Short mmCIF file of C-alpha atoms and ligand atoms in Angstrom, two decimals:
data_model
loop_
_atom_site.label_atom_id
_atom_site.label_comp_id
_atom_site.label_asym_id
_atom_site.label_seq_id
_atom_site.Cartn_x
_atom_site.Cartn_y
_atom_site.Cartn_z
CA MET A 1490 -49.69 139.28 257.40
CA LYS A 1491 -46.63 138.39 259.62
CA GLN A 1492 -46.28 140.52 262.71
CA ILE A 1493 -42.72 141.65 263.29
CA ARG A 1494 -42.26 142.44 266.94
CA SER A 1495 -38.89 140.93 267.78
CA SER A 1496 -35.86 139.59 265.95
CA SER A 1497 -37.21 135.97 266.18
CA ASP A 1498 -39.93 137.11 263.74
CA LEU A 1499 -37.23 137.52 260.99
CA ALA A 1500 -36.91 134.75 258.38
CA ILE A 1501 -32.96 135.07 258.69
CA ASN A 1502 -33.67 133.76 262.30
CA GLY A 1503 -35.87 130.93 261.21
CA ALA A 1504 -39.36 132.53 261.16
CA PRO A 1505 -41.50 131.82 258.01
CA PRO A 1506 -41.04 134.50 255.25
CA ALA A 1507 -43.13 137.55 255.38
CA PHE A 1508 -44.46 137.00 251.88
CA ALA A 1509 -45.63 133.51 250.62
CA GLU A 1510 -44.89 134.56 246.97
CA PRO A 1511 -41.82 136.57 245.95
CA LEU A 1512 -42.17 140.30 245.54
CA HIS A 1513 -40.21 141.48 242.64
CA VAL A 1514 -38.42 144.56 241.32
CA GLY A 1515 -39.94 144.84 237.73
CA HIS A 1516 -43.13 142.82 238.01
CA PRO A 1517 -44.46 143.11 234.51
CA ASN A 1518 -47.53 145.55 234.06
CA ILE A 1519 -50.16 143.81 231.91
CA GLY A 1520 -52.75 146.30 230.68
CA ASN A 1521 -56.00 145.55 228.94
CA ARG A 1522 -55.91 141.78 228.39
CA ALA A 1523 -59.14 141.86 226.34
CA ALA A 1524 -57.57 144.65 223.99
CA PHE A 1525 -54.37 142.61 223.63
CA MET A 1526 -56.21 139.32 222.94
CA GLN A 1527 -58.30 141.00 220.21
CA ARG A 1528 -55.17 142.31 218.58
CA VAL A 1529 -53.46 138.77 218.79
CA GLY A 1530 -56.55 137.47 217.12
CA GLU A 1531 -56.16 140.05 214.30
CA ILE A 1532 -52.65 139.21 213.91
CA LEU A 1533 -53.38 135.51 213.66
CA ASP A 1534 -56.19 136.16 211.16
CA SER A 1535 -53.94 138.24 209.04
CA SER A 1536 -51.08 135.77 209.07
CA ARG A 1537 -48.73 138.71 209.19
CA LEU A 1538 -46.44 137.86 212.19
CA THR A 1539 -43.45 140.04 211.68
CA ASN A 1540 -41.50 142.19 209.13
CA ASN A 1541 -42.90 145.61 209.61
CA GLY A 1542 -46.70 144.53 209.82
CA ARG A 1543 -49.72 146.62 210.72
CA MET A 1544 -49.31 146.40 214.45
CA VAL A 1545 -45.70 147.53 214.38
CA GLN A 1546 -46.37 150.47 212.01
CA GLU A 1547 -49.27 151.55 214.21
CA PHE A 1548 -47.13 150.98 217.42
CA GLU A 1549 -44.42 153.45 215.84
CA ARG A 1550 -46.98 155.93 214.91
CA ARG A 1551 -48.53 156.15 218.38
CA ILE A 1552 -45.22 156.11 220.21
CA ALA A 1553 -43.84 158.93 218.09
CA GLU A 1554 -47.08 160.84 218.79
CA TYR A 1555 -46.97 160.16 222.49
CA LEU A 1556 -43.36 161.25 222.76
CA GLY A 1557 -43.75 164.20 220.34
CA VAL A 1558 -40.95 163.13 218.04
CA LYS A 1559 -40.88 162.59 214.34
CA HIS A 1560 -39.58 158.93 214.10
CA CYS A 1561 -39.95 155.79 216.24
CA VAL A 1562 -37.96 152.84 214.91
CA ALA A 1563 -39.28 149.87 216.73
CA MET A 1564 -36.80 146.96 217.58
CA CYS A 1565 -36.56 143.53 219.02
CA ASN A 1566 -35.16 144.95 222.34
CA GLY A 1567 -33.27 147.93 223.92
CA THR A 1568 -29.89 146.34 223.46
CA ILE A 1569 -30.11 145.85 219.67
CA ALA A 1570 -31.62 149.27 219.49
CA LEU A 1571 -28.68 150.80 221.17
CA GLU A 1572 -26.25 148.77 218.93
CA ILE A 1573 -28.09 149.94 215.80
CA ALA A 1574 -28.20 153.59 216.98
CA ILE A 1575 -24.47 153.45 217.63
CA ARG A 1576 -23.77 152.04 214.35
CA ALA A 1577 -26.12 154.36 212.41
CA LEU A 1578 -24.30 157.40 214.14
CA GLY A 1579 -21.00 156.18 212.93
CA LEU A 1580 -19.44 155.91 216.32
CA GLY A 1581 -15.98 154.30 216.75
CA GLY A 1582 -12.81 154.65 218.78
CA GLU A 1583 -13.81 155.51 222.29
CA VAL A 1584 -17.33 156.56 223.69
CA ILE A 1585 -17.93 158.12 227.09
CA VAL A 1586 -20.54 156.34 229.23
CA PRO A 1587 -21.42 156.02 232.96
CA SER A 1588 -20.29 152.93 234.63
CA TRP A 1589 -23.35 153.23 236.76
CA THR A 1590 -25.84 151.79 234.39
CA PHE A 1591 -27.04 148.36 233.13
CA ILE A 1592 -24.43 146.39 231.51
CA ALA A 1593 -26.06 146.68 228.10
CA THR A 1594 -25.04 150.24 227.68
CA ALA A 1595 -21.37 149.24 227.74
CA HIS A 1596 -21.79 146.02 225.84
CA ALA A 1597 -23.52 147.65 222.98
CA LEU A 1598 -20.31 149.50 222.35
CA TYR A 1599 -17.81 146.80 223.12
CA TRP A 1600 -19.90 144.26 220.84
CA GLN A 1601 -18.90 146.56 218.01
CA GLY A 1602 -15.20 147.02 218.82
CA ILE A 1603 -15.81 150.49 220.43
CA THR A 1604 -14.08 151.16 223.80
CA PRO A 1605 -16.56 152.33 226.43
CA VAL A 1606 -14.85 154.86 228.65
CA PHE A 1607 -16.37 155.22 231.96
CA ALA A 1608 -16.96 158.65 233.51
CA ASP A 1609 -18.19 159.14 237.00
CA ILE A 1610 -21.63 160.29 238.16
CA ASP A 1611 -23.11 162.91 240.42
CA PRO A 1612 -24.03 160.87 243.53
CA THR A 1613 -27.02 163.12 244.17
CA THR A 1614 -28.70 162.33 240.73
CA HIS A 1615 -27.05 159.10 239.74
CA ASN A 1616 -26.46 160.60 236.23
CA LEU A 1617 -23.26 161.53 234.46
CA ASP A 1618 -21.20 164.40 235.94
CA PRO A 1619 -20.42 166.63 233.05
CA VAL A 1620 -17.13 167.67 234.67
CA ALA A 1621 -16.07 164.11 234.85
CA VAL A 1622 -17.21 163.64 231.17
CA ARG A 1623 -14.83 166.35 230.06
CA ARG A 1624 -11.99 164.76 231.89
CA MET A 1625 -12.46 161.53 229.86
CA ILE A 1626 -12.31 163.10 226.38
CA THR A 1627 -9.21 162.03 224.30
CA PRO A 1628 -8.41 162.28 220.48
CA ARG A 1629 -10.11 158.94 220.00
CA THR A 1630 -13.49 160.03 221.51
CA THR A 1631 -16.43 160.08 218.93
CA GLY A 1632 -19.40 160.17 221.26
CA ILE A 1633 -21.05 160.41 224.60
CA ILE A 1634 -24.05 158.12 225.74
CA GLY A 1635 -25.94 159.82 228.58
CA VAL A 1636 -28.20 157.44 230.55
CA HIS A 1637 -31.48 158.74 232.05
CA LEU A 1638 -31.01 156.49 234.99
CA TRP A 1639 -34.26 155.69 236.98
CA GLY A 1640 -36.04 157.90 234.41
CA ARG A 1641 -34.38 160.97 235.71
CA ALA A 1642 -33.03 163.16 232.81
CA ALA A 1643 -29.25 163.11 232.37
CA PRO A 1644 -27.82 166.61 232.40
CA ILE A 1645 -28.95 167.11 228.78
CA GLU A 1646 -27.88 170.68 228.17
CA GLU A 1647 -24.33 170.39 229.81
CA LEU A 1648 -23.66 167.07 227.75
CA GLN A 1649 -24.99 168.76 224.55
CA ALA A 1650 -22.66 171.72 225.14
CA ILE A 1651 -19.61 169.33 225.54
CA ALA A 1652 -20.66 167.39 222.49
CA ASP A 1653 -20.96 170.56 220.30
CA GLU A 1654 -17.59 171.94 221.62
CA HIS A 1655 -15.78 168.73 220.75
CA GLU A 1656 -17.67 167.73 217.68
CA LEU A 1657 -18.86 164.52 219.41
CA LYS A 1658 -22.30 162.53 218.74
CA LEU A 1659 -24.50 162.62 221.67
CA LEU A 1660 -27.03 159.94 222.20
CA PHE A 1661 -29.20 158.91 225.19
CA ASP A 1662 -29.94 155.46 226.75
CA ALA A 1663 -33.46 156.24 227.79
CA ALA A 1664 -34.38 152.65 228.79
CA HIS A 1665 -35.75 153.82 232.00
CA ALA A 1666 -37.26 157.00 230.80
CA PHE A 1667 -40.39 156.30 228.79
CA GLY A 1668 -42.88 159.02 229.81
CA SER A 1669 -40.39 161.08 231.64
CA THR A 1670 -39.95 164.68 230.81
CA TYR A 1671 -37.20 167.41 231.02
CA ARG A 1672 -38.04 171.06 231.18
CA GLY A 1673 -41.44 170.27 230.10
CA GLN A 1674 -40.53 168.20 227.10
CA MET A 1675 -40.85 164.44 226.74
CA ILE A 1676 -37.73 162.40 226.78
CA GLY A 1677 -37.33 161.24 223.23
CA ALA A 1678 -36.20 164.25 221.17
CA PHE A 1679 -32.96 165.07 222.95
CA GLY A 1680 -29.43 164.37 221.46
CA ALA A 1681 -29.06 162.82 218.00
CA CYS A 1682 -31.49 160.10 219.16
CA GLU A 1683 -32.82 158.36 222.34
CA VAL A 1684 -32.97 154.55 222.83
CA LEU A 1685 -35.92 152.96 224.66
CA SER A 1686 -36.31 149.56 226.25
CA PHE A 1687 -39.73 147.98 226.52
CA HIS A 1688 -38.58 144.76 228.36
CA ALA A 1689 -41.18 143.04 230.50
CA THR A 1690 -39.80 144.54 233.57
CA LYS A 1691 -39.98 148.17 232.44
CA ALA A 1692 -42.88 150.51 233.38
CA PHE A 1693 -44.22 150.24 229.87
CA ASN A 1694 -43.54 146.94 228.14
CA THR A 1695 -44.00 145.06 224.89
CA MET A 1696 -42.73 141.81 226.63
CA GLU A 1697 -39.43 142.16 224.77
CA GLY A 1698 -38.84 145.29 222.71
CA GLY A 1699 -36.99 148.55 222.26
CA ALA A 1700 -37.01 151.51 219.81
CA VAL A 1701 -34.89 154.41 218.66
CA VAL A 1702 -36.68 157.62 218.65
CA THR A 1703 -35.28 160.74 216.68
CA ASN A 1704 -36.23 163.82 214.75
CA ASP A 1705 -33.49 163.03 212.17
CA ASP A 1706 -35.06 161.78 208.90
CA GLU A 1707 -31.72 160.29 207.46
CA LEU A 1708 -30.85 158.51 210.75
CA ALA A 1709 -34.31 157.00 211.05
CA GLU A 1710 -34.03 155.78 207.46
CA ALA A 1711 -30.46 154.21 208.05
CA MET A 1712 -31.77 152.46 211.20
CA ARG A 1713 -34.83 151.02 209.38
CA LEU A 1714 -32.33 149.46 206.91
CA MET A 1715 -30.08 148.22 209.49
CA ARG A 1716 -32.78 146.49 211.44
CA ASN A 1717 -33.90 144.54 208.48
CA PHE A 1718 -30.52 142.93 207.12
CA GLY A 1719 -29.91 145.97 205.00
CA PHE A 1720 -32.64 145.29 202.54
CA ALA A 1721 -33.73 148.25 200.48
CA GLY A 1722 -36.48 146.38 198.77
CA TYR A 1723 -36.81 142.79 197.45
CA ASP A 1724 -33.47 141.16 196.52
CA ASN A 1725 -31.61 144.40 197.10
CA VAL A 1726 -29.21 144.56 200.17
CA ILE A 1727 -27.21 147.72 200.39
CA TYR A 1728 -25.84 147.48 203.77
CA PRO A 1729 -24.51 144.62 206.20
CA GLY A 1730 -27.49 144.91 208.47
CA THR A 1731 -28.80 142.70 211.31
CA ASN A 1732 -32.17 141.39 212.40
CA GLY A 1733 -33.54 143.89 214.91
CA LYS A 1734 -37.06 143.74 214.01
CA MET A 1735 -40.03 143.90 216.57
CA ILE A 1736 -42.63 141.21 216.07
CA GLU A 1737 -46.45 141.90 215.64
CA VAL A 1738 -47.37 140.31 219.07
CA CYS A 1739 -45.03 142.67 220.96
CA ALA A 1740 -46.39 145.58 219.13
CA ALA A 1741 -49.94 144.51 220.09
CA MET A 1742 -48.91 144.20 223.73
CA GLY A 1743 -47.40 147.68 223.51
CA LEU A 1744 -50.55 149.17 221.95
CA ALA A 1745 -52.62 147.59 224.67
CA ASN A 1746 -50.31 148.75 227.41
CA LEU A 1747 -50.04 152.22 226.09
CA GLU A 1748 -53.72 152.65 226.90
CA SER A 1749 -52.98 151.90 230.62
CA PHE A 1750 -49.71 153.55 230.84
CA ASP A 1751 -50.73 156.81 232.71
CA HIS A 1752 -52.80 154.73 235.19
CA VAL A 1753 -49.67 152.56 235.76
CA VAL A 1754 -47.70 155.80 236.55
CA GLN A 1755 -50.46 156.98 238.99
CA ALA A 1756 -50.48 153.56 240.56
CA ASN A 1757 -46.50 153.42 240.81
CA ARG A 1758 -46.67 156.70 242.77
CA ARG A 1759 -48.53 155.21 245.78
CA PRO A 1760 -45.78 152.65 246.97
CA TYR A 1761 -43.05 155.14 245.99
CA GLU A 1762 -44.61 157.91 248.31
CA ALA A 1763 -45.39 155.32 251.04
CA TYR A 1764 -41.76 154.12 251.18
CA ARG A 1765 -40.47 157.86 250.97
CA ALA A 1766 -42.62 158.83 253.93
CA ALA A 1767 -41.70 155.74 256.06
CA PHE A 1768 -37.92 156.33 255.53
CA ALA A 1769 -37.98 160.01 255.87
CA ASP A 1770 -36.96 160.28 259.52
CA ILE A 1771 -34.63 157.25 259.79
CA PRO A 1772 -30.93 158.28 259.84
CA GLY A 1773 -28.99 156.25 257.25
CA LEU A 1774 -31.85 155.47 254.96
CA SER A 1775 -33.17 157.62 252.29
CA ILE A 1776 -35.26 157.14 248.99
CA LEU A 1777 -33.83 158.85 245.88
CA GLY A 1778 -36.05 161.86 245.00
CA TYR A 1779 -37.42 162.58 241.67
CA ASP A 1780 -37.50 166.30 240.66
CA GLN A 1781 -41.22 167.48 240.94
CA ALA A 1782 -40.77 169.74 237.88
CA CYS A 1783 -40.22 166.69 235.72
CA ARG A 1784 -42.54 163.79 235.05
CA ASN A 1785 -41.36 160.28 236.00
CA SER A 1786 -42.83 156.84 235.99
CA TYR A 1787 -41.91 156.35 239.63
CA HIS A 1788 -41.07 152.72 238.52
CA TYR A 1789 -37.89 152.44 240.47
CA VAL A 1790 -37.88 153.04 244.26
CA VAL A 1791 -34.06 153.42 245.01
CA LEU A 1792 -33.27 153.22 248.73
CA GLU A 1793 -29.71 154.39 249.76
CA VAL A 1794 -28.23 152.96 252.96
CA ASP A 1795 -25.47 155.02 254.46
CA GLU A 1796 -22.98 154.23 257.51
CA ARG A 1797 -25.47 155.70 259.96
CA PHE A 1798 -27.61 152.72 259.56
CA PRO A 1799 -26.51 149.93 261.90
CA VAL A 1800 -27.02 147.32 259.27
CA THR A 1801 -25.16 147.06 255.95
CA ARG A 1802 -26.71 147.12 252.48
CA ASP A 1803 -25.83 143.58 251.92
CA GLN A 1804 -27.10 142.36 255.22
CA ILE A 1805 -30.48 144.22 254.31
CA VAL A 1806 -30.65 142.46 250.92
CA ALA A 1807 -29.84 139.05 252.38
CA ALA A 1808 -32.55 139.58 255.06
CA LEU A 1809 -35.18 140.72 252.61
CA HIS A 1810 -34.47 137.92 250.23
CA ALA A 1811 -35.11 135.53 253.15
CA GLU A 1812 -38.58 137.29 253.42
CA ASN A 1813 -39.25 136.70 249.82
CA VAL A 1814 -38.81 140.45 249.13
CA LEU A 1815 -36.46 140.32 246.11
CA ALA A 1816 -34.87 143.69 246.33
CA ARG A 1817 -32.03 144.25 243.90
CA LYS A 1818 -28.65 145.87 244.04
CA TYR A 1819 -29.04 147.50 240.59
CA PHE A 1820 -26.38 148.27 239.22
CA TRP A 1821 -23.72 147.17 241.60
CA PRO A 1822 -20.69 146.77 241.24
CA GLY A 1823 -20.90 149.10 238.17
CA CYS A 1824 -19.89 148.09 234.60
CA HIS A 1825 -16.24 148.91 235.09
CA ALA A 1826 -16.01 146.16 237.89
CA MET A 1827 -17.56 143.50 235.54
CA LEU A 1828 -16.02 141.51 232.64
CA PRO A 1829 -14.51 142.29 230.36
CA TYR A 1830 -14.17 145.86 231.52
CA ARG A 1831 -12.49 144.92 234.87
CA ASN A 1832 -9.43 143.50 232.97
CA LEU A 1833 -9.34 146.23 230.23
CA VAL A 1834 -9.39 149.22 232.74
CA PRO A 1835 -8.19 147.66 236.01
CA ASN A 1836 -7.65 151.13 237.58
CA ALA A 1837 -11.09 152.55 236.73
CA ALA A 1838 -12.18 152.60 240.22
CA SER A 1839 -9.62 155.21 241.15
CA TRP A 1840 -11.54 157.85 239.22
CA LEU A 1841 -15.12 156.48 239.69
CA THR A 1842 -15.38 157.59 243.30
CA ALA A 1843 -19.03 158.48 243.27
CA THR A 1844 -19.92 155.39 241.29
CA ARG A 1845 -18.23 153.13 243.76
CA LEU A 1846 -19.93 155.20 246.75
CA THR A 1847 -23.39 154.89 245.17
CA ALA A 1848 -22.94 151.16 244.13
CA ASN A 1849 -22.38 150.20 247.69
CA ARG A 1850 -25.30 152.02 248.92
CA VAL A 1851 -28.13 151.18 246.67
CA ILE A 1852 -31.10 148.94 247.07
CA VAL A 1853 -34.01 148.92 244.44
CA LEU A 1854 -37.10 147.91 246.28
CA PRO A 1855 -40.16 145.98 244.89
CA SER A 1856 -42.85 148.51 243.75
CA GLY A 1857 -45.42 149.03 241.07
CA PRO A 1858 -49.25 148.63 241.05
CA THR A 1859 -49.28 145.26 242.49
CA VAL A 1860 -47.37 146.36 245.68
CA GLN A 1861 -49.90 147.26 248.34
CA SER A 1862 -49.34 149.73 251.21
CA ASP A 1863 -49.46 146.93 253.72
CA ASP A 1864 -46.58 145.38 251.71
CA VAL A 1865 -44.69 148.50 252.04
CA GLN A 1866 -45.37 148.76 255.81
CA THR A 1867 -44.23 145.05 256.32
CA ILE A 1868 -40.98 145.81 254.40
CA VAL A 1869 -40.22 148.92 256.49
CA ALA A 1870 -41.06 146.99 259.59
CA LEU A 1871 -38.52 144.38 258.54
CA LEU A 1872 -35.90 146.93 258.14
CA LEU A 1873 -36.57 148.54 261.47
CA GLN A 1874 -36.60 145.31 263.34
CA LEU A 1875 -33.27 144.26 261.66
CA ALA A 1876 -31.80 147.52 262.67
CA ALA A 1877 -33.05 147.15 266.29
CA SER A 1878 -31.76 143.57 266.68
CA ARG A 1879 -28.42 144.43 265.18
CA TRP A 1880 -28.29 147.59 267.32
CA CYS A 1881 -28.82 145.53 270.52
CA GLN A 1882 -26.02 142.92 269.72
N1 T4K B 3022 -30.00 150.28 229.20
C1 T4K B 3022 -30.49 150.27 230.51
C2 T4K B 3022 -30.12 151.47 231.29
C3 T4K B 3022 -31.27 149.25 231.02
O1 T4K B 3022 -31.60 149.17 232.29
C4 T4K B 3022 -31.50 148.11 229.96
C5 T4K B 3022 -32.29 147.04 230.60
C6 T4K B 3022 -31.04 148.22 228.83
C7 T4K B 3022 -30.32 149.28 228.41
C8 T4K B 3022 -31.17 147.05 227.77
O2 T4K B 3022 -32.64 147.02 227.46
P1 T4K B 3022 -33.10 145.43 226.89
O3 T4K B 3022 -32.34 144.93 225.92
O4 T4K B 3022 -33.25 144.64 228.16
O5 T4K B 3022 -34.52 145.85 226.41
C9 T4K B 3022 -33.45 143.34 233.82
C10 T4K B 3022 -33.98 143.36 232.36
O6 T4K B 3022 -33.82 142.17 231.62
C11 T4K B 3022 -33.24 144.54 231.61
O7 T4K B 3022 -34.23 144.80 230.65
C12 T4K B 3022 -33.18 145.69 232.46
N2 T4K B 3022 -32.53 146.90 231.83
C13 T4K B 3022 -32.64 145.53 233.83
C14 T4K B 3022 -32.52 146.79 234.65
O8 T4K B 3022 -33.37 144.49 234.43
P2 T4K B 3022 -32.35 141.33 235.22
O9 T4K B 3022 -31.57 140.31 234.74
O10 T4K B 3022 -32.17 141.93 236.43
O11 T4K B 3022 -33.91 140.81 235.11
P3 T4K B 3022 -34.65 139.66 235.74
O12 T4K B 3022 -34.85 138.57 234.76
O13 T4K B 3022 -33.98 139.25 236.96
O14 T4K B 3022 -36.16 140.15 236.20
C15 T4K B 3022 -36.28 141.07 237.32
C16 T4K B 3022 -37.49 140.30 238.05
O15 T4K B 3022 -38.58 140.58 237.38
C17 T4K B 3022 -37.33 139.02 238.37
O16 T4K B 3022 -36.92 138.74 239.66
C18 T4K B 3022 -38.59 138.22 237.98
C19 T4K B 3022 -39.58 139.48 237.45
N3 T4K B 3022 -39.99 139.09 236.07
C20 T4K B 3022 -39.11 139.19 235.13
C21 T4K B 3022 -39.56 138.82 233.82
C22 T4K B 3022 -38.62 138.90 232.63
C23 T4K B 3022 -41.34 138.74 236.06
O17 T4K B 3022 -42.02 138.60 236.95
N4 T4K B 3022 -41.78 138.34 234.69
C24 T4K B 3022 -40.84 138.39 233.67
O18 T4K B 3022 -41.34 138.21 232.52
O19 T4K B 3022 -32.43 142.39 233.94
#
């Protein structure tokens, strides 16, 4: 472990990096390998590799059960799951989304000729601000996509009230929220449907994968059709569908990982609490809190840097990368500032005040079960040394 006593111990000043191997945000959680390999063996023996095989069916059953929802429609990834949900709900025209999200939320609309309309967030929760959502409604609005960012529930009731009042469809991008709860209920059954991502970098992963979960029988049926080219039986296509199917090996990974998910959540909490305690008394640095009344996977450790800290967010990220700490600026600069949206709505920044403020403050730190408390202490020491040396200059 590198000792950090002075600025000459920092890698940006020529010292060796603190970590020999990179420390990632989103290091994949790999659960019970033996259980996974056993299932892979069964798949190979059965020679059913994809197209709604036994593993996918079992996976869908188990996820629906875990989340307490009627239907889980498994897909090849979260982006396709979003696209299919949007299409199955019949959205068109304009749909209101936060800009402060992963680009896939906006792309899933744009890809289908729908205009994403960016509404501002509440800077204390990083989720959509219902007042800002109301402001963006026009006669062309057909829906709202709330994002449960960092696994924190979006303002579900307020968004549902707006949707009901204006006869809009409401769905949730729950890519970060597997296993989260809102008012004692699992995320999964809110809105018309909720969309999950099981990407390798998520707390719960199927390598690549996603799903739409819903209590709506008809919607689930439509999505099952859409993810399989629109086939309603052999030789009978009744809809211009796509290929959104999850493969058997991914479902097997999910089934194996589901067994250890609660353990992952417990293990995630250790680095999260260690970071939170370490930064508690440092002016200008704070870790985004999670509501103690709700469950969260503690997968994302979101550090906010404000002007009271003597080093900028970007300088911190550069210094951490030199140490092999691959912290991320998720989701800077916001969807509105990326192509094609930057050209489509060049003035969006003028109403996205909280989004811009937040985007310039955030660093997501490496965490998860593989990050040890010594690692956290080293990262904290690096930041303090960085501040001390800049402070002296
Ligand atoms: N909605 C929201 C709100 C989302 O956050 C996402 C995805 C989606 C929708 C769409 O769901 P998917 O279609 O992806 O299922 C990553 C993920 O690719 C993406 O799934 C995720 N959100 C987003 C937040 O992060 P990148 O480009 O930043 O990931 P990448 O490749 O840089 O990986 C992060 C780090 O993890 C790397 O530095 C290395 C490490 N890593 C990564 C992979 C894939 C590993 O150690 N092993 C691996 O297999 O987007």
